[in-house]
Short mmCIF file of C-alpha atoms in Angstrom, two decimals:
data_model
loop_
_atom_site.label_atom_id
_atom_site.label_comp_id
_atom_site.label_asym_id
_atom_site.label_seq_id
_atom_site.Cartn_x
_atom_site.Cartn_y
_atom_site.Cartn_z
CA MET A 1 -198.92 116.49 18.08
CA SER A 2 -195.90 117.67 16.10
CA THR A 3 -192.64 118.50 17.87
CA ASN A 4 -191.08 120.50 15.05
CA THR A 5 -191.13 123.92 16.71
CA THR A 6 -189.97 125.85 13.64
CA THR A 7 -193.07 125.13 11.57
CA VAL A 8 -195.68 124.45 14.23
CA HIS A 9 -198.72 126.68 14.30
CA TYR A 10 -200.91 125.67 17.20
CA GLY A 11 -204.60 125.99 16.70
CA MET A 12 -207.77 124.60 18.16
CA VAL A 13 -210.99 123.30 16.70
CA ILE A 14 -214.16 123.38 18.77
CA ASP A 15 -217.05 121.33 17.49
CA LEU A 16 -220.17 123.23 18.57
CA ASP A 17 -222.24 120.14 17.79
CA LYS A 18 -220.54 118.28 20.62
CA CYS A 19 -220.31 121.00 23.29
CA THR A 20 -222.91 120.43 26.01
CA GLY A 21 -222.10 123.53 28.05
CA CYS A 22 -220.92 121.55 31.08
CA GLN A 23 -218.24 124.18 31.90
CA ALA A 24 -215.72 121.45 32.75
CA CYS A 25 -213.19 123.18 30.47
CA SER A 26 -213.74 126.46 32.30
CA VAL A 27 -213.15 124.83 35.69
CA ALA A 28 -210.15 122.83 34.46
CA CYS A 29 -208.60 126.02 33.06
CA LYS A 30 -209.00 127.80 36.39
CA MET A 31 -207.45 124.90 38.28
CA GLU A 32 -204.57 124.36 35.88
CA ASN A 33 -203.61 128.01 35.60
CA ASN A 34 -204.58 129.13 39.10
CA VAL A 35 -206.87 131.77 37.60
CA GLU A 36 -207.91 134.42 40.13
CA LEU A 37 -211.35 134.21 41.77
CA GLY A 38 -213.89 136.05 39.65
CA LEU A 39 -211.77 135.85 36.50
CA PHE A 40 -212.10 133.40 33.65
CA TRP A 41 -209.72 132.70 30.80
CA LEU A 42 -212.47 130.80 29.04
CA ARG A 43 -216.20 130.56 29.54
CA VAL A 44 -218.91 128.57 27.85
CA LYS A 45 -221.77 130.85 26.91
CA ARG A 46 -225.15 129.95 25.54
CA MET A 47 -227.01 131.31 22.56
CA GLY A 48 -230.74 130.98 22.95
CA PRO A 49 -233.01 129.19 23.29
CA ILE A 50 -234.90 131.36 20.81
CA GLY A 51 -237.66 130.58 18.34
CA LYS A 52 -240.81 128.55 18.62
CA TYR A 53 -240.98 125.11 20.22
CA PRO A 54 -240.79 122.39 18.97
CA ASP A 55 -239.60 122.86 15.39
CA ASP A 56 -238.00 126.30 15.24
CA VAL A 57 -235.96 126.39 18.42
CA GLU A 58 -232.35 127.50 18.10
CA MET A 59 -229.79 126.94 20.84
CA PHE A 60 -226.11 126.16 21.01
CA TYR A 61 -223.24 126.49 23.42
CA PHE A 62 -220.28 128.68 22.60
CA PRO A 63 -216.93 128.26 24.40
CA ASN A 64 -215.32 131.71 24.36
CA GLN A 65 -211.62 132.33 24.88
CA CYS A 66 -208.54 133.88 23.26
CA MET A 67 -208.51 132.96 19.58
CA HIS A 68 -204.68 133.14 19.38
CA CYS A 69 -205.00 135.12 16.17
CA ALA A 70 -202.32 135.11 13.50
CA GLU A 71 -202.75 138.88 13.18
CA PRO A 72 -203.89 139.89 16.67
CA SER A 73 -205.21 143.43 17.17
CA CYS A 74 -204.09 143.23 20.82
CA ILE A 75 -200.43 143.02 19.74
CA LYS A 76 -200.81 145.94 17.34
CA VAL A 77 -202.15 148.32 19.99
CA CYS A 78 -200.06 147.22 23.00
CA PRO A 79 -197.59 150.07 23.62
CA THR A 80 -195.36 148.00 25.90
CA LYS A 81 -194.98 144.89 23.74
CA ALA A 82 -196.20 142.93 26.76
CA THR A 83 -198.47 141.04 24.40
CA TYR A 84 -196.52 138.95 21.96
CA LYS A 85 -196.85 135.84 19.81
CA THR A 86 -194.61 132.82 20.11
CA GLU A 87 -193.10 131.17 17.04
CA GLU A 88 -195.75 128.49 17.46
CA GLY A 89 -198.54 131.06 17.10
CA VAL A 90 -199.58 131.26 20.75
CA VAL A 91 -200.44 134.78 21.92
CA LEU A 92 -199.12 135.48 25.42
CA VAL A 93 -198.86 138.40 27.85
CA ASP A 94 -195.61 139.19 29.65
CA ALA A 95 -196.89 140.24 33.08
CA ASN A 96 -193.54 141.88 33.81
CA ARG A 97 -193.99 144.37 30.97
CA CYS A 98 -197.75 145.04 31.08
CA PHE A 99 -198.70 148.32 32.78
CA GLY A 100 -202.44 147.80 32.64
CA CYS A 101 -203.50 150.46 30.12
CA GLU A 102 -206.28 148.09 28.96
CA TYR A 103 -206.01 149.07 25.29
CA CYS A 104 -205.61 145.40 24.36
CA ILE A 105 -208.88 144.64 26.16
CA TRP A 106 -210.62 147.35 24.14
CA ALA A 107 -209.06 146.21 20.86
CA CYS A 108 -209.82 142.48 21.24
CA PRO A 109 -213.14 141.70 19.54
CA TYR A 110 -213.44 138.41 21.42
CA GLU A 111 -213.78 139.50 25.05
CA ALA A 112 -210.85 137.25 25.83
CA ARG A 113 -208.86 139.49 28.16
CA SER A 114 -209.26 140.80 31.68
CA VAL A 115 -207.26 142.64 34.31
CA ASN A 116 -206.13 140.63 37.30
CA PRO A 117 -206.99 142.82 40.31
CA LYS A 118 -204.07 141.39 42.29
CA THR A 119 -201.25 141.68 39.75
CA LYS A 120 -202.90 144.68 38.03
CA THR A 121 -201.87 143.27 34.67
CA VAL A 122 -203.87 141.82 31.79
CA GLU A 123 -204.26 138.07 31.45
CA LYS A 124 -205.94 135.58 29.18
CA CYS A 125 -205.84 132.02 27.88
CA ILE A 126 -202.26 130.85 27.34
CA LEU A 127 -203.31 127.68 25.48
CA CYS A 128 -201.52 125.86 28.35
CA VAL A 129 -198.15 126.34 26.60
CA HIS A 130 -196.44 124.63 29.52
CA LYS A 131 -198.41 121.49 28.69
CA LEU A 132 -197.97 121.86 24.91
CA GLU A 133 -194.20 121.94 25.47
CA LYS A 134 -194.52 118.51 27.03
CA ASN A 135 -196.71 117.27 24.16
CA GLU A 136 -199.72 117.28 26.44
CA LYS A 137 -203.16 118.68 25.70
CA PRO A 138 -204.29 121.97 27.29
CA ALA A 139 -206.40 121.42 30.40
CA CYS A 140 -209.62 122.38 28.60
CA ALA A 141 -209.10 119.87 25.79
CA TYR A 142 -207.92 117.16 28.19
CA THR A 143 -210.96 117.62 30.45
CA CYS A 144 -213.65 118.13 27.80
CA THR A 145 -216.28 115.48 28.47
CA THR A 146 -217.42 115.25 24.85
CA GLY A 147 -214.08 115.64 23.10
CA CYS A 148 -215.29 118.71 21.26
CA ARG A 149 -211.88 120.41 21.53
CA ILE A 150 -209.05 119.32 19.27
CA ILE A 151 -205.66 120.97 19.62
CA GLY A 152 -202.77 120.55 17.25
CA ASP A 153 -200.51 121.84 14.52
CA LEU A 154 -202.48 123.57 11.78
CA ASN A 155 -199.42 123.41 9.51
CA ASP A 156 -199.15 119.66 9.72
CA PRO A 157 -201.60 118.06 7.26
CA LYS A 158 -201.33 114.74 9.11
CA SER A 159 -202.24 116.14 12.51
CA GLU A 160 -205.59 115.29 14.07
CA ILE A 161 -206.73 118.91 13.89
CA SER A 162 -205.94 119.13 10.17
CA GLN A 163 -207.81 115.89 9.56
CA VAL A 164 -210.85 117.11 11.49
CA LEU A 165 -210.83 120.38 9.56
CA LYS A 166 -210.48 118.51 6.27
CA ASN A 167 -213.37 116.19 7.09
CA ASN A 168 -215.64 119.08 8.10
CA GLU A 169 -214.84 121.67 5.47
CA ASP A 170 -218.47 122.71 5.17
CA ARG A 171 -218.69 123.54 8.89
CA HIS A 172 -215.65 125.82 9.42
CA PHE A 173 -216.45 129.08 11.13
CA THR A 174 -214.15 131.74 12.56
CA ILE A 175 -215.59 134.63 14.53
CA HIS A 176 -215.46 138.04 12.85
CA SER A 177 -212.92 136.98 10.23
CA GLU A 178 -213.68 140.28 8.45
CA PHE A 179 -211.50 142.10 11.01
CA GLY A 180 -208.47 140.35 9.55
CA ASN A 181 -207.27 138.95 12.89
CA GLU A 182 -207.10 135.42 11.42
CA PRO A 183 -208.13 133.48 14.54
CA SER A 184 -206.34 130.15 15.10
CA LEU A 185 -209.44 128.89 16.86
CA VAL A 186 -211.85 127.41 14.36
CA TYR A 187 -215.39 126.45 15.30
CA LEU A 188 -217.36 123.73 13.59
CA LEU A 189 -220.93 124.91 13.12
CA PRO A 190 -223.70 122.95 14.79
CA ARG A 191 -225.70 120.87 12.33
CA LYS A 192 -228.89 121.82 14.13
CA GLY A 193 -229.88 124.69 16.38
CA ALA A 194 -227.97 127.49 14.67
CA GLU A 195 -230.05 128.05 11.56
CA THR A 196 -229.94 131.87 11.82
CA LEU A 197 -226.16 131.83 12.09
CA CYS A 198 -225.76 129.40 9.17
CA LYS A 199 -228.18 131.36 7.01
CA SER A 200 -226.37 134.65 7.69
CA ILE A 201 -223.06 133.22 6.47
CA GLY A 202 -224.57 131.46 3.49
CA ARG A 203 -224.41 127.87 4.73
CA MET B 1 -218.08 150.64 28.21
CA GLN B 2 -216.67 151.78 31.52
CA ILE B 3 -215.89 155.50 31.78
CA HIS B 4 -212.18 156.12 32.20
CA TRP B 5 -212.03 159.50 33.98
CA PRO B 6 -208.22 159.90 33.89
CA LEU B 7 -208.37 159.54 30.11
CA ILE B 8 -211.23 162.03 29.88
CA ILE B 9 -209.33 164.59 31.94
CA SER B 10 -206.10 164.02 30.02
CA THR B 11 -207.66 164.19 26.55
CA VAL B 12 -209.69 167.29 27.44
CA CYS B 13 -206.57 169.06 28.76
CA GLN B 14 -204.57 168.00 25.71
CA ARG B 15 -207.22 169.18 23.29
CA VAL B 16 -207.74 172.56 24.95
CA GLY B 17 -204.02 173.20 25.40
CA LEU B 18 -202.73 171.96 22.07
CA GLY B 19 -205.73 173.38 20.24
CA ALA B 20 -204.94 176.80 21.71
CA PHE B 21 -201.36 176.67 20.44
CA ILE B 22 -202.33 175.45 16.97
CA PHE B 23 -205.13 178.02 16.65
CA ALA B 24 -202.88 180.85 17.88
CA TYR B 25 -200.21 179.80 15.36
CA VAL B 26 -202.69 179.65 12.48
CA ALA B 27 -204.35 182.93 13.54
CA SER B 28 -200.93 184.64 13.58
CA ALA B 29 -200.27 183.43 10.05
CA LEU B 30 -203.74 184.15 8.64
CA PHE B 31 -204.89 187.26 10.49
CA GLY B 32 -201.55 188.72 11.59
CA LEU B 33 -202.61 188.33 15.20
CA GLU B 34 -199.77 189.45 17.44
CA LEU B 35 -200.35 187.11 20.31
CA PRO B 36 -197.33 186.46 22.58
CA MET B 37 -196.71 182.81 21.76
CA ASN B 38 -194.74 182.26 24.95
CA VAL B 39 -197.87 183.05 27.00
CA VAL B 40 -199.87 180.61 24.88
CA ALA B 41 -197.08 178.04 25.27
CA ILE B 42 -197.20 178.37 29.09
CA PHE B 43 -200.95 177.65 28.96
CA THR B 44 -200.41 174.67 26.62
CA LEU B 45 -197.52 173.28 28.64
CA ALA B 46 -199.49 173.54 31.90
CA LEU B 47 -202.49 171.70 30.43
CA LEU B 48 -200.25 169.11 28.77
CA ALA B 49 -198.60 168.47 32.14
CA ILE B 50 -201.98 168.08 33.90
CA GLY B 51 -203.12 165.76 31.10
CA GLY B 52 -199.91 163.74 31.35
CA VAL B 53 -200.29 163.27 35.11
CA ALA B 54 -203.96 162.31 34.66
CA SER B 55 -203.13 159.73 31.99
CA ILE B 56 -200.62 158.07 34.33
CA PHE B 57 -203.47 157.55 36.82
CA HIS B 58 -205.19 155.50 34.13
CA LEU B 59 -202.42 152.90 34.26
CA LYS B 60 -202.79 150.01 36.69
CA ARG B 61 -198.99 149.85 37.06
CA PRO B 62 -197.85 153.47 36.55
CA GLN B 63 -194.31 152.68 37.70
CA ARG B 64 -193.88 150.87 34.38
CA PHE B 65 -194.76 154.00 32.38
CA PHE B 66 -191.49 153.91 30.45
CA ASN B 67 -192.49 150.60 28.86
CA ALA B 68 -194.86 152.72 26.74
CA PHE B 69 -192.03 153.47 24.30
CA SER B 70 -191.73 149.88 23.08
CA ASN B 71 -194.09 149.36 20.14
CA MET B 72 -193.61 151.85 17.30
CA GLY B 73 -196.69 150.45 15.55
CA SER B 74 -198.95 151.41 18.45
CA HIS B 75 -200.47 154.89 18.35
CA LEU B 76 -199.95 155.08 22.11
CA THR B 77 -196.21 154.58 21.68
CA GLN B 78 -196.20 157.19 18.93
CA GLU B 79 -198.01 159.58 21.26
CA ALA B 80 -195.56 158.82 24.07
CA LEU B 81 -192.60 159.37 21.71
CA ILE B 82 -193.90 162.75 20.54
CA THR B 83 -194.52 163.96 24.11
CA PRO B 84 -190.91 164.75 25.16
CA PHE B 85 -190.18 166.53 21.86
CA LEU B 86 -193.40 168.49 22.16
CA GLY B 87 -192.58 169.35 25.76
CA ILE B 88 -189.11 170.61 24.81
CA ALA B 89 -190.50 172.58 21.86
CA LEU B 90 -193.12 174.21 24.09
CA LEU B 91 -190.46 174.98 26.70
CA VAL B 92 -188.36 176.71 24.04
CA CYS B 93 -191.45 178.73 23.05
CA VAL B 94 -192.01 179.68 26.70
CA LEU B 95 -188.41 180.75 27.27
CA ASN B 96 -188.11 182.54 23.94
CA GLY B 97 -188.31 186.20 24.88
CA LEU B 98 -188.12 185.52 28.59
CA ILE B 99 -184.64 184.07 29.04
CA PHE B 100 -183.24 184.05 25.51
CA GLU B 101 -184.14 185.30 22.04
CA VAL B 102 -184.08 183.03 19.01
CA GLY B 103 -184.85 186.01 16.78
CA SER B 104 -185.87 185.11 13.26
CA ALA B 105 -185.85 181.40 14.18
CA THR B 106 -189.01 182.03 16.24
CA ILE B 107 -191.18 181.13 13.26
CA ILE B 108 -189.34 177.81 12.89
CA VAL B 109 -189.74 177.02 16.61
CA ASP B 110 -193.44 177.89 16.51
CA THR B 111 -193.99 175.88 13.32
CA VAL B 112 -192.22 172.80 14.70
CA THR B 113 -194.23 173.06 17.94
CA ALA B 114 -197.52 173.42 16.06
CA VAL B 115 -196.69 170.41 13.85
CA LEU B 116 -195.78 168.30 16.90
CA ALA B 117 -198.99 169.40 18.64
CA LEU B 118 -201.02 168.35 15.60
CA ALA B 119 -199.15 165.02 15.36
CA PHE B 120 -199.86 164.37 19.04
CA LEU B 121 -203.60 164.96 18.54
CA VAL B 122 -203.63 162.76 15.43
CA CYS B 123 -201.99 159.88 17.34
CA THR B 124 -204.51 160.24 20.16
CA GLY B 125 -207.41 160.24 17.71
CA LEU B 126 -206.08 157.22 15.83
CA ALA B 127 -205.53 155.27 19.07
CA TYR B 128 -209.28 155.10 19.60
CA GLN B 129 -210.18 153.89 16.11
CA MET B 130 -210.60 150.15 16.54
CA GLY B 131 -212.73 147.56 14.78
CA SER B 132 -213.84 145.88 18.00
CA ARG B 133 -215.76 149.03 19.00
CA PRO B 134 -218.10 149.82 16.09
CA ALA B 135 -218.93 153.32 17.36
CA TRP B 136 -215.21 154.19 17.30
CA ASN B 137 -214.40 152.46 14.03
CA THR B 138 -214.75 155.59 11.90
CA PRO B 139 -212.64 158.53 10.71
CA PHE B 140 -215.16 160.65 12.64
CA VAL B 141 -213.12 159.91 15.77
CA LEU B 142 -209.94 161.53 14.45
CA ALA B 143 -211.93 164.39 12.94
CA LEU B 144 -213.65 165.02 16.26
CA PHE B 145 -210.41 165.00 18.23
CA LEU B 146 -209.04 167.66 15.88
CA LEU B 147 -212.24 169.69 15.66
CA THR B 148 -212.82 169.76 19.44
CA ALA B 149 -209.20 170.89 19.83
CA LEU B 150 -209.74 173.67 17.29
CA GLU B 151 -213.04 174.70 18.88
CA ALA B 152 -211.63 174.98 22.42
CA GLY B 153 -208.33 176.35 21.08
CA GLY B 154 -210.12 179.08 19.16
CA ILE B 155 -212.07 180.17 22.23
CA ALA B 156 -208.84 180.09 24.28
CA VAL B 157 -207.25 182.44 21.73
CA LEU B 158 -210.19 184.84 22.20
CA VAL B 159 -209.57 184.69 25.96
CA PHE B 160 -205.89 185.57 25.41
CA CYS B 161 -206.85 188.48 23.16
CA PHE B 162 -209.37 189.92 25.60
CA VAL B 163 -207.30 189.36 28.75
CA LEU B 164 -204.09 190.74 27.19
CA ASN B 165 -205.95 193.67 25.54
CA ILE B 166 -205.00 192.62 22.04
CA THR B 167 -207.45 193.59 19.34
CA ALA B 168 -209.16 190.49 18.03
CA PRO B 169 -210.06 190.91 14.36
CA LEU B 170 -213.73 190.31 13.60
CA LEU B 171 -212.64 187.65 11.14
CA LEU B 172 -210.88 185.79 13.96
CA ILE B 173 -214.02 185.73 16.11
CA ALA B 174 -216.07 184.68 13.10
CA SER B 175 -213.63 181.85 12.35
CA VAL B 176 -213.88 180.64 15.98
CA LEU B 177 -217.66 180.64 15.59
CA VAL B 178 -217.43 178.69 12.32
CA CYS B 179 -214.99 176.15 13.86
CA THR B 180 -217.36 175.65 16.80
CA ALA B 181 -220.36 175.24 14.49
CA ILE B 182 -218.50 172.69 12.31
CA CYS B 183 -217.40 170.80 15.42
CA ILE B 184 -220.93 170.66 16.83
CA THR B 185 -222.33 169.55 13.46
CA THR B 186 -219.75 166.74 13.28
CA GLN B 187 -220.57 165.70 16.85
CA ILE B 188 -224.26 165.53 15.96
CA ALA B 189 -223.40 163.47 12.87
CA TYR B 190 -221.42 161.08 15.11
CA VAL B 191 -224.43 160.72 17.44
CA ILE B 192 -226.72 159.98 14.48
CA ARG B 193 -224.23 157.39 13.21
CA MET B 194 -224.20 155.68 16.65
CA ARG B 195 -227.87 154.75 16.15
CA GLY B 196 -226.83 151.92 13.86
CA VAL B 197 -223.14 151.06 13.55
CA GLY B 198 -223.65 147.35 12.90
CA TYR B 199 -222.51 144.30 14.84
CA GLY B 200 -225.59 144.57 17.02
CA VAL B 201 -224.56 147.97 18.39
CA ALA B 202 -227.23 150.67 18.19
CA ILE B 203 -227.14 153.61 20.58
CA ASN B 204 -229.82 156.21 20.92
CA ALA B 205 -228.31 159.16 22.76
CA PHE B 206 -231.76 160.15 24.05
CA ASP B 207 -232.14 156.82 25.86
CA ASN B 208 -230.68 155.97 29.24
CA PRO B 209 -227.82 155.69 30.22
CA TYR B 210 -226.77 158.21 27.56
CA ARG B 211 -229.53 160.79 27.95
CA PHE B 212 -228.13 162.91 30.81
CA THR B 213 -224.66 163.13 29.25
CA PHE B 214 -226.06 164.01 25.85
CA VAL B 215 -228.35 166.73 27.20
CA PHE B 216 -225.47 168.05 29.31
CA TRP B 217 -223.33 168.21 26.16
CA ILE B 218 -226.05 170.02 24.19
CA ILE B 219 -226.21 172.71 26.87
CA SER B 220 -222.56 172.96 27.89
CA GLY B 221 -220.79 171.89 24.72
CA ALA B 222 -223.04 173.34 22.05
CA ALA B 223 -225.48 176.04 23.17
CA LEU B 224 -223.44 177.96 25.72
CA PRO B 225 -220.15 178.18 23.75
CA LEU B 226 -222.06 179.28 20.62
CA ILE B 227 -223.91 181.98 22.60
CA GLY B 228 -220.66 183.03 24.28
CA ILE B 229 -218.75 183.42 21.00
CA ALA B 230 -221.69 185.25 19.41
CA LEU B 231 -221.63 187.67 22.35
CA CYS B 232 -217.89 188.17 21.80
CA LEU B 233 -218.74 189.38 18.28
CA VAL B 234 -220.84 192.17 19.82
CA PHE B 235 -218.73 193.30 22.76
CA VAL B 236 -215.30 192.62 24.24
CA SER B 237 -215.66 190.79 27.53
CA SER B 238 -212.94 188.67 29.10
CA LEU B 239 -215.49 187.14 31.47
CA VAL B 240 -217.76 185.98 28.62
CA ALA B 241 -214.76 184.52 26.76
CA ILE B 242 -213.46 182.73 29.88
CA CYS B 243 -216.94 181.32 30.60
CA SER B 244 -217.24 180.17 26.98
CA LEU B 245 -213.89 178.38 27.27
CA LEU B 246 -214.91 176.68 30.52
CA PHE B 247 -218.22 175.58 29.02
CA ALA B 248 -216.48 174.33 25.89
CA ALA B 249 -214.03 172.29 28.01
CA LEU B 250 -216.92 170.89 30.06
CA GLY B 251 -218.73 170.11 26.81
CA ILE B 252 -215.70 168.21 25.48
CA ALA B 253 -215.59 166.26 28.76
CA ALA B 254 -219.32 165.44 28.52
CA TRP B 255 -218.85 164.48 24.89
CA THR B 256 -215.96 162.17 25.82
CA VAL B 257 -218.10 160.51 28.52
CA LEU B 258 -220.71 159.82 25.83
CA PHE B 259 -217.90 158.64 23.56
CA PHE B 260 -216.83 156.04 26.15
CA LYS B 261 -220.37 155.01 27.09
CA GLY B 262 -221.21 154.39 23.44
CA ALA B 263 -218.12 152.29 22.75
CA LEU B 264 -219.88 148.96 23.09
CA LYS B 265 -218.08 145.86 21.90
CA VAL B 266 -219.13 143.97 18.77
CA LYS B 267 -221.61 141.23 19.46
CA MET B 268 -220.14 137.78 18.88
CA PHE B 269 -223.24 136.78 16.90
CA PRO B 270 -224.89 139.97 15.67
CA MET B 271 -227.25 137.97 13.47
CA TYR B 272 -229.25 137.07 16.60
CA SER B 273 -231.49 139.61 18.28
CA VAL B 274 -230.37 138.34 21.68
CA ASP B 275 -226.82 138.12 22.98
CA LEU B 276 -224.85 135.19 24.32
CA ASN B 277 -225.53 134.60 27.99
CA LEU B 278 -224.09 132.79 30.97
CA ASP B 279 -227.42 131.86 32.51
CA MET B 280 -226.89 128.11 32.52
#
């Protein structure tokens, strides 16, 4: 992981081929960040199974969390500037400024935000910035049983994440890129089990 | 989407109040209607105040309300910034003729107030236009905020005319009727559009859980105001005009409930007929 904070742009790659839906990342996130009961900063959802067994079945797991967009719609709509982006590209919420209007929740296309009923402010994945500052992996990436999550500096061509992206150029997929949010979370399409998705995006 | 009642109350109050001022201002200019603008301004100010209080109830941490002035790029901040200026302008309109006289500057005060009222409504309308909610991601939203304001505002002007015994020109009543008809047509067009807005969002207003609200709107927001205004063309009746205004306001509220219910989020993978699930 790079330590040059002026040019770092943290991003994450999630290889959907490797995710087994074990939810270990979800649990690790809750433990690491003391996420309130009933709330989740990330969840692994499942698409399918749909289609006809045995040859036409489609199913894949989809870890869903804040995409730490380069152009986040949550920041644009937030009237309090509670939501902001660090120089390293991590989108955070300042709980001391948020007044819980929920417009960021409405504006986020990724269902990444929720209101904490205790603090009455909005929260979401913080990409474990406290661990990134110590050159450690976020809890989800550290815990992932299959190693499907790779975190790193997207601006550094030598970083692991850049290498993984380079080696899997035909599998890059960002959710709803047409909205112009430029997510920093890139998924690698499953090689099998997501034929409808691949077909719809011309892969 | 969850129904946010404080926002429904606040936006209905804002639309009726500000619409009344804008319509009264335009009617004065177009039809030479001699409506006392300070009376209209009292009505607008009262509704704006109720709406403001209601919108604060929407906030989870209302004590931090003043943080709302932080992000100039946000339509909510723009709305919050306009509010004090609009309030002062309306207050000047109220006091003009009661405590002091601004004389020939009255037209300037009224024009500035009407422009601020319009700007406020535009900011509110734009705040709801967002890509993540396909039903809202359309200029229809802004158009409907303005048209509902004009519809209710026009009926409110009729109420003022009848209650204050000011002759309402036939052309004025006809224009209120036309505004209402255009508004209802646009609302119907919005409902038709909701049937297929993409991203896996397709809402049929005749299906549950939208049916009751939609039928309620047809009766309260479309049929009854139209009948009421048509009756006002035939005979002068304050009661009919007041009832029409109340039904129009109820109709806007019902419409806004439908507006919130229909604001479903984009599906993450709209190319699949089913949605992602957590049933592991």
